[in-house]
Amino acid sequence: MTQASGAAPVDPTAEEVANQLASVVGRLLRRLRSSSSESLLTPTQRSVLARLDDGGAATTADLARAEFVRPQSMRLTLGALEEQGLVERAPDPADGRKSVMSVTEAGRATLARVRAAKRNWLAEAVAAELDGHERRTVAEAVALIERLVGW
């Protein structure tokens, strides 16, 4: 992305943009995760809780596959969440030998606090660091990123 003195700017390559975007999104995600650390949930616990909230009840095996972990590890994660009253176990309606896990009201409230902490940090950072023109530019970039991810 360098340019010779007096020359027109050179458009960055797709690879350069992809590398920069992946890097900054990774740093943003780490910062968002750290903004809600007071909830005493691990990143995996937060992810599983959000998955259950968004996708509904699921078996331990389904959650393990979705989170790319072994079922034994998922059982530990679900046990910790269940111990805190954030998820509950019920017989699987399709197969009574299995159980499904679902988020409780306490789990939804915890997840709402975690999500609010992330949004609040980001809104405060945007307000403190960006002027109106920059906020519009970021809003335009968000629309483009949404297009990239297909939402």
Coordinates of N, CA and C in Angstrom, one line a residue:
M1 N 0.8 -1.2 0.0 CA 0.0 0.0 0.0 C 0.9 1.3 0.0
T2 N 2.0 1.1 -0.5 CA 2.9 2.3 -0.6 C 2.6 3.0 -1.9
Q3 N 3.0 4.2 -2.0 CA 2.9 4.9 -3.2 C 4.1 5.8 -3.4
A4 N 4.4 6.0 -4.7 CA 5.5 6.9 -5.1 C 5.1 8.3 -4.8
S5 N 6.0 9.1 -4.6 CA 5.7 10.6 -4.3 C 5.0 11.1 -5.5
G6 N 3.8 11.7 -5.3 CA 3.0 12.4 -6.3 C 2.2 11.4 -7.1
A7 N 2.3 10.1 -6.9 CA 1.5 9.1 -7.6 C 0.1 8.9 -6.9
A8 N -0.8 8.4 -7.7 CA -2.1 8.1 -7.1 C -2.0 7.0 -6.2
P9 N -2.8 6.9 -5.1 CA -2.8 5.8 -4.2 C -3.0 4.5 -4.9
V10 N -2.3 3.5 -4.4 CA -2.4 2.1 -4.9 C -3.5 1.4 -4.1
D11 N -4.5 0.8 -4.7 CA -5.5 0.0 -4.0 C -4.8 -1.2 -3.3
P12 N -5.2 -1.4 -2.1 CA -4.6 -2.6 -1.4 C -5.1 -3.9 -2.0
T13 N -4.3 -4.9 -1.9 CA -4.8 -6.2 -2.5 C -5.8 -6.8 -1.5
A14 N -6.6 -7.8 -2.0 CA -7.5 -8.5 -1.2 C -6.8 -9.1 0.0
E15 N -5.7 -9.7 -0.2 CA -4.9 -10.4 0.8 C -4.5 -9.4 1.9
E16 N -4.1 -8.2 1.5 CA -3.7 -7.2 2.5 C -4.8 -6.8 3.4
V17 N -6.0 -6.5 2.7 CA -7.2 -6.1 3.5 C -7.6 -7.3 4.4
A18 N -7.6 -8.5 3.9 CA -8.0 -9.6 4.7 C -7.1 -9.8 5.9
N19 N -5.8 -9.6 5.7 CA -4.9 -9.7 6.9 C -5.1 -8.6 7.9
Q20 N -5.3 -7.4 7.4 CA -5.5 -6.3 8.4 C -6.9 -6.5 9.1
L21 N -7.9 -6.9 8.3 CA -9.2 -7.0 8.9 C -9.2 -8.1 10.0
A22 N -8.6 -9.3 9.6 CA -8.5 -10.4 10.6 C -7.8 -10.0 11.9
S23 N -6.7 -9.2 11.7 CA -5.9 -8.8 12.9 C -6.8 -7.9 13.8
V24 N -7.4 -6.9 13.2 CA -8.1 -5.9 14.0 C -9.4 -6.5 14.6
V25 N -10.0 -7.4 13.9 CA -11.2 -8.0 14.4 C -10.8 -8.9 15.6
G26 N -9.7 -9.6 15.5 CA -9.2 -10.5 16.6 C -8.9 -9.6 17.8
R27 N -8.3 -8.5 17.6 CA -8.0 -7.6 18.8 C -9.3 -7.1 19.4
L28 N -10.2 -6.7 18.5 CA -11.5 -6.2 19.0 C -12.2 -7.3 19.8
L29 N -12.2 -8.5 19.3 CA -12.9 -9.6 20.1 C -12.2 -9.8 21.4
R30 N -10.9 -9.8 21.5 CA -10.2 -10.0 22.7 C -10.6 -8.9 23.7
R31 N -10.7 -7.6 23.2 CA -11.0 -6.5 24.1 C -12.5 -6.6 24.5
L32 N -13.4 -7.0 23.7 CA -14.8 -7.2 24.1 C -14.9 -8.3 25.1
R33 N -14.1 -9.4 25.0 CA -14.2 -10.4 26.0 C -13.7 -9.9 27.3
S34 N -12.7 -9.1 27.3 CA -12.1 -8.7 28.6 C -13.0 -7.6 29.2
S35 N -13.9 -7.0 28.4 CA -14.7 -5.9 29.0 C -15.8 -6.5 29.9
S36 N -16.1 -7.9 29.7 CA -17.2 -8.5 30.5 C -16.6 -9.6 31.4
S37 N -15.4 -9.4 31.8 CA -14.8 -10.5 32.7 C -15.3 -10.6 34.1
E38 N -16.0 -9.6 34.5 CA -16.5 -9.6 35.9 C -17.6 -10.6 36.1
S39 N -18.1 -11.2 35.0 CA -19.2 -12.2 35.1 C -18.7 -13.5 35.7
L40 N -17.4 -13.7 35.8 CA -16.9 -14.9 36.4 C -17.1 -16.2 35.5
L41 N -17.4 -15.9 34.2 CA -17.6 -17.0 33.3 C -16.3 -17.1 32.4
T42 N -15.9 -18.3 32.1 CA -14.8 -18.5 31.2 C -15.3 -18.1 29.7
P43 N -14.4 -17.9 28.8 CA -14.9 -17.7 27.4 C -15.7 -18.8 26.9
T44 N -15.3 -20.1 27.2 CA -16.0 -21.3 26.8 C -17.4 -21.3 27.4
Q45 N -17.5 -21.0 28.7 CA -18.8 -21.0 29.3 C -19.7 -19.9 28.7
R46 N -19.2 -18.7 28.4 CA -20.0 -17.7 27.8 C -20.4 -18.1 26.4
S47 N -19.5 -18.8 25.7 CA -19.9 -19.2 24.3 C -21.0 -20.3 24.3
V48 N -20.9 -21.2 25.2 CA -21.9 -22.3 25.4 C -23.2 -21.7 25.8
L49 N -23.2 -20.8 26.8 CA -24.4 -20.1 27.2 C -25.1 -19.4 26.1
A50 N -24.3 -18.7 25.3 CA -24.9 -17.9 24.2 C -25.4 -18.9 23.1
R51 N -24.7 -20.0 22.9 CA -25.2 -20.9 21.9 C -26.5 -21.5 22.3
L52 N -26.7 -21.9 23.6 CA -27.9 -22.4 24.1 C -29.0 -21.3 24.0
D53 N -28.7 -20.1 24.3 CA -29.7 -19.0 24.3 C -30.1 -18.8 22.9
D54 N -29.2 -18.8 21.9 CA -29.5 -18.5 20.6 C -30.2 -19.7 19.8
G55 N -29.7 -20.9 20.1 CA -30.1 -22.0 19.4 C -31.0 -23.0 20.1
G56 N -31.3 -22.8 21.3 CA -32.2 -23.6 22.1 C -31.5 -24.8 22.7
A57 N -32.2 -25.7 23.3 CA -31.7 -26.9 24.0 C -30.9 -27.7 23.1
A58 N -29.8 -28.3 23.7 CA -28.9 -29.2 22.9 C -28.3 -30.2 23.8
T59 N -27.9 -31.3 23.2 CA -27.2 -32.4 23.9 C -25.7 -32.0 24.2
T60 N -25.1 -32.7 25.1 CA -23.7 -32.4 25.3 C -22.9 -32.7 24.1
A61 N -23.2 -33.8 23.4 CA -22.5 -34.1 22.1 C -22.6 -33.0 21.1
D62 N -23.9 -32.5 20.9 CA -24.1 -31.5 19.9 C -23.3 -30.2 20.3
L63 N -23.3 -29.9 21.5 CA -22.5 -28.7 22.0 C -21.0 -28.9 21.8
A64 N -20.6 -30.1 22.1 CA -19.1 -30.4 21.9 C -18.7 -30.2 20.5
R65 N -19.5 -30.8 19.6 CA -19.2 -30.6 18.1 C -19.2 -29.2 17.7
A66 N -20.2 -28.4 18.2 CA -20.4 -27.0 17.8 C -19.2 -26.2 18.3
E67 N -18.7 -26.5 19.5 CA -17.6 -25.7 20.1 C -16.2 -26.3 19.8
F68 N -16.2 -27.4 19.0 CA -14.9 -28.0 18.7 C -14.1 -28.5 19.9
V69 N -14.8 -29.1 20.8 CA -14.1 -29.7 22.0 C -14.6 -31.1 22.2
R70 N -13.9 -31.9 23.0 CA -14.3 -33.2 23.3 C -15.5 -33.2 24.2
P71 N -16.4 -34.3 24.1 CA -17.6 -34.4 25.0 C -17.2 -34.3 26.5
Q72 N -16.1 -34.9 26.9 CA -15.7 -34.8 28.3 C -15.4 -33.4 28.7
S73 N -14.8 -32.6 27.9 CA -14.6 -31.2 28.2 C -15.9 -30.4 28.3
M74 N -16.8 -30.7 27.4 CA -18.1 -30.1 27.4 C -18.9 -30.4 28.6
R75 N -18.8 -31.7 29.1 CA -19.5 -32.1 30.3 C -19.0 -31.2 31.5
L76 N -17.7 -31.0 31.5 CA -17.1 -30.1 32.6 C -17.7 -28.7 32.5
T77 N -17.7 -28.2 31.3 CA -18.2 -26.8 31.1 C -19.7 -26.7 31.5
L78 N -20.5 -27.7 31.1 CA -21.9 -27.7 31.4 C -22.1 -27.9 32.9
G79 N -21.3 -28.8 33.5 CA -21.4 -29.0 35.0 C -21.2 -27.7 35.7
A80 N -20.2 -26.9 35.3 CA -19.9 -25.6 36.0 C -21.1 -24.7 35.8
L81 N -21.6 -24.6 34.6 CA -22.8 -23.8 34.3 C -24.0 -24.2 35.1
E82 N -24.2 -25.5 35.2 CA -25.3 -26.1 35.9 C -25.2 -25.8 37.4
E83 N -24.0 -25.9 37.9 CA -23.7 -25.7 39.3 C -24.1 -24.2 39.7
Q84 N -23.9 -23.3 38.8 CA -24.2 -21.9 39.0 C -25.6 -21.6 38.7
G85 N -26.4 -22.6 38.3 CA -27.8 -22.4 38.0 C -28.1 -21.6 36.7
L86 N -27.1 -21.7 35.8 CA -27.2 -20.9 34.5 C -27.8 -21.8 33.4
V87 N -27.7 -23.1 33.5 CA -28.3 -24.1 32.6 C -29.0 -25.2 33.4
E88 N -29.9 -25.8 32.7 CA -30.6 -27.0 33.4 C -30.7 -28.1 32.4
R89 N -30.8 -29.3 33.0 CA -30.8 -30.6 32.3 C -32.2 -31.1 32.3
A90 N -32.7 -31.7 31.1 CA -34.0 -32.3 31.0 C -33.8 -33.5 30.1
P91 N -34.7 -34.5 30.2 CA -34.7 -35.6 29.3 C -34.9 -35.2 27.8
D92 N -34.1 -35.8 26.9 CA -34.3 -35.5 25.5 C -35.6 -36.1 25.0
P93 N -36.5 -35.2 24.5 CA -37.8 -35.7 24.1 C -37.7 -36.7 23.0
A94 N -36.7 -36.7 22.2 CA -36.5 -37.7 21.1 C -35.9 -39.0 21.5
D95 N -35.1 -39.0 22.6 CA -34.5 -40.2 23.1 C -34.3 -40.0 24.6
G96 N -35.1 -40.7 25.4 CA -35.2 -40.5 26.8 C -33.9 -41.0 27.5
R97 N -33.0 -41.7 26.8 CA -31.7 -42.1 27.4 C -30.7 -40.9 27.4
K98 N -31.0 -39.9 26.7 CA -30.1 -38.7 26.6 C -30.8 -37.6 27.4
S99 N -30.0 -36.6 27.6 CA -30.5 -35.3 28.2 C -30.1 -34.2 27.3
V100 N -30.9 -33.1 27.4 CA -30.6 -31.9 26.7 C -30.4 -30.8 27.8
M101 N -29.6 -29.9 27.4 CA -29.3 -28.7 28.3 C -30.0 -27.5 27.7
S102 N -30.5 -26.7 28.6 CA -31.1 -25.4 28.1 C -30.7 -24.3 29.1
V103 N -30.7 -23.1 28.7 CA -30.4 -21.9 29.5 C -31.5 -21.6 30.4
T104 N -31.2 -21.2 31.7 CA -32.2 -20.8 32.7 C -32.4 -19.3 32.6
E105 N -33.4 -18.8 33.3 CA -33.6 -17.4 33.4 C -32.4 -16.7 34.0
A106 N -31.8 -17.3 35.0 CA -30.6 -16.8 35.6 C -29.4 -16.7 34.5
G107 N -29.4 -17.8 33.7 CA -28.4 -17.8 32.6 C -28.7 -16.7 31.6
R108 N -29.9 -16.5 31.2 CA -30.3 -15.4 30.3 C -29.9 -14.0 30.9
A109 N -30.2 -13.9 32.2 CA -29.8 -12.6 32.8 C -28.3 -12.4 32.9
T110 N -27.6 -13.4 33.2 CA -26.1 -13.3 33.2 C -25.6 -13.0 31.8
L111 N -26.1 -13.7 30.8 CA -25.7 -13.4 29.4 C -26.1 -12.0 29.0
A112 N -27.2 -11.5 29.4 CA -27.6 -10.1 29.1 C -26.6 -9.1 29.7
R113 N -26.2 -9.4 30.9 CA -25.2 -8.5 31.6 C -23.9 -8.5 30.8
V114 N -23.4 -9.7 30.4 CA -22.2 -9.8 29.7 C -22.3 -9.1 28.4
R115 N -23.4 -9.3 27.6 CA -23.5 -8.6 26.4 C -23.6 -7.1 26.5
A116 N -24.3 -6.6 27.6 CA -24.4 -5.2 27.8 C -23.1 -4.6 28.2
A117 N -22.3 -5.3 28.9 CA -20.9 -4.8 29.3 C -20.1 -4.6 28.0
K118 N -20.2 -5.5 27.1 CA -19.5 -5.4 25.8 C -20.0 -4.2 25.0
R119 N -21.3 -4.1 24.8 CA -21.9 -3.0 24.1 C -21.5 -1.7 24.7
N120 N -21.6 -1.6 26.0 CA -21.3 -0.4 26.7 C -19.8 0.1 26.5
W121 N -18.9 -0.9 26.6 CA -17.5 -0.6 26.4 C -17.3 -0.1 25.0
L122 N -17.9 -0.7 24.0 CA -17.7 -0.3 22.6 C -18.3 1.0 22.4
A123 N -19.5 1.3 22.9 CA -20.2 2.6 22.7 C -19.4 3.7 23.3
E124 N -18.8 3.4 24.5 CA -18.0 4.4 25.2 C -16.7 4.7 24.4
A125 N -16.1 3.6 23.8 CA -14.9 3.8 23.1 C -15.2 4.6 21.8
V126 N -16.3 4.3 21.1 CA -16.6 5.0 19.9 C -16.9 6.4 20.2
A127 N -17.6 6.7 21.2 CA -17.9 8.1 21.6 C -16.7 8.9 22.0
A128 N -15.7 8.2 22.7 CA -14.5 8.9 23.1 C -13.5 9.1 22.0
E129 N -13.4 8.2 21.1 CA -12.3 8.2 20.2 C -12.7 8.7 18.8
L130 N -13.9 8.7 18.4 CA -14.3 9.0 17.0 C -15.2 10.2 16.9
D131 N -15.0 11.1 15.9 CA -15.9 12.2 15.7 C -17.0 11.7 14.8
G132 N -17.9 12.6 14.5 CA -19.1 12.2 13.7 C -18.8 11.6 12.3
H133 N -17.8 12.2 11.7 CA -17.4 11.7 10.3 C -16.8 10.3 10.5
E134 N -16.0 10.1 11.5 CA -15.4 8.8 11.7 C -16.4 7.8 12.1
R135 N -17.4 8.2 12.9 CA -18.5 7.2 13.2 C -19.3 6.8 12.0
R136 N -19.5 7.8 11.0 CA -20.2 7.4 9.8 C -19.3 6.5 9.0
T137 N -18.0 6.7 8.9 CA -17.1 5.8 8.2 C -17.2 4.4 8.8
V138 N -17.1 4.3 10.1 CA -17.2 3.0 10.7 C -18.5 2.3 10.4
A139 N -19.6 3.1 10.5 CA -20.9 2.5 10.2 C -21.0 2.0 8.7
E140 N -20.3 2.7 7.8 CA -20.3 2.2 6.4 C -19.4 0.9 6.3
A141 N -18.3 0.9 7.1 CA -17.5 -0.3 7.1 C -18.2 -1.5 7.7
V142 N -19.1 -1.2 8.7 CA -19.9 -2.3 9.3 C -20.8 -2.9 8.3
A143 N -21.4 -2.0 7.5 CA -22.3 -2.5 6.4 C -21.6 -3.4 5.4
L144 N -20.4 -3.0 5.1 CA -19.5 -3.8 4.2 C -19.1 -5.1 4.8
I145 N -18.8 -5.1 6.0 CA -18.4 -6.4 6.7 C -19.6 -7.3 6.8
E146 N -20.8 -6.7 7.1 CA -22.0 -7.5 7.1 C -22.2 -8.2 5.8
R147 N -22.0 -7.5 4.7 CA -22.1 -8.1 3.3 C -21.1 -9.2 3.1
L148 N -19.9 -9.0 3.7 CA -18.9 -10.1 3.6 C -19.3 -11.4 4.3
V149 N -19.9 -11.2 5.4 CA -20.2 -12.4 6.2 C -21.6 -12.9 5.9
G150 N -22.3 -12.3 5.0 CA -23.6 -12.8 4.5 C -24.8 -12.6 5.4
W151 N -24.7 -11.5 6.2 CA -25.9 -11.2 7.1 C -26.6 -10.0 6.6

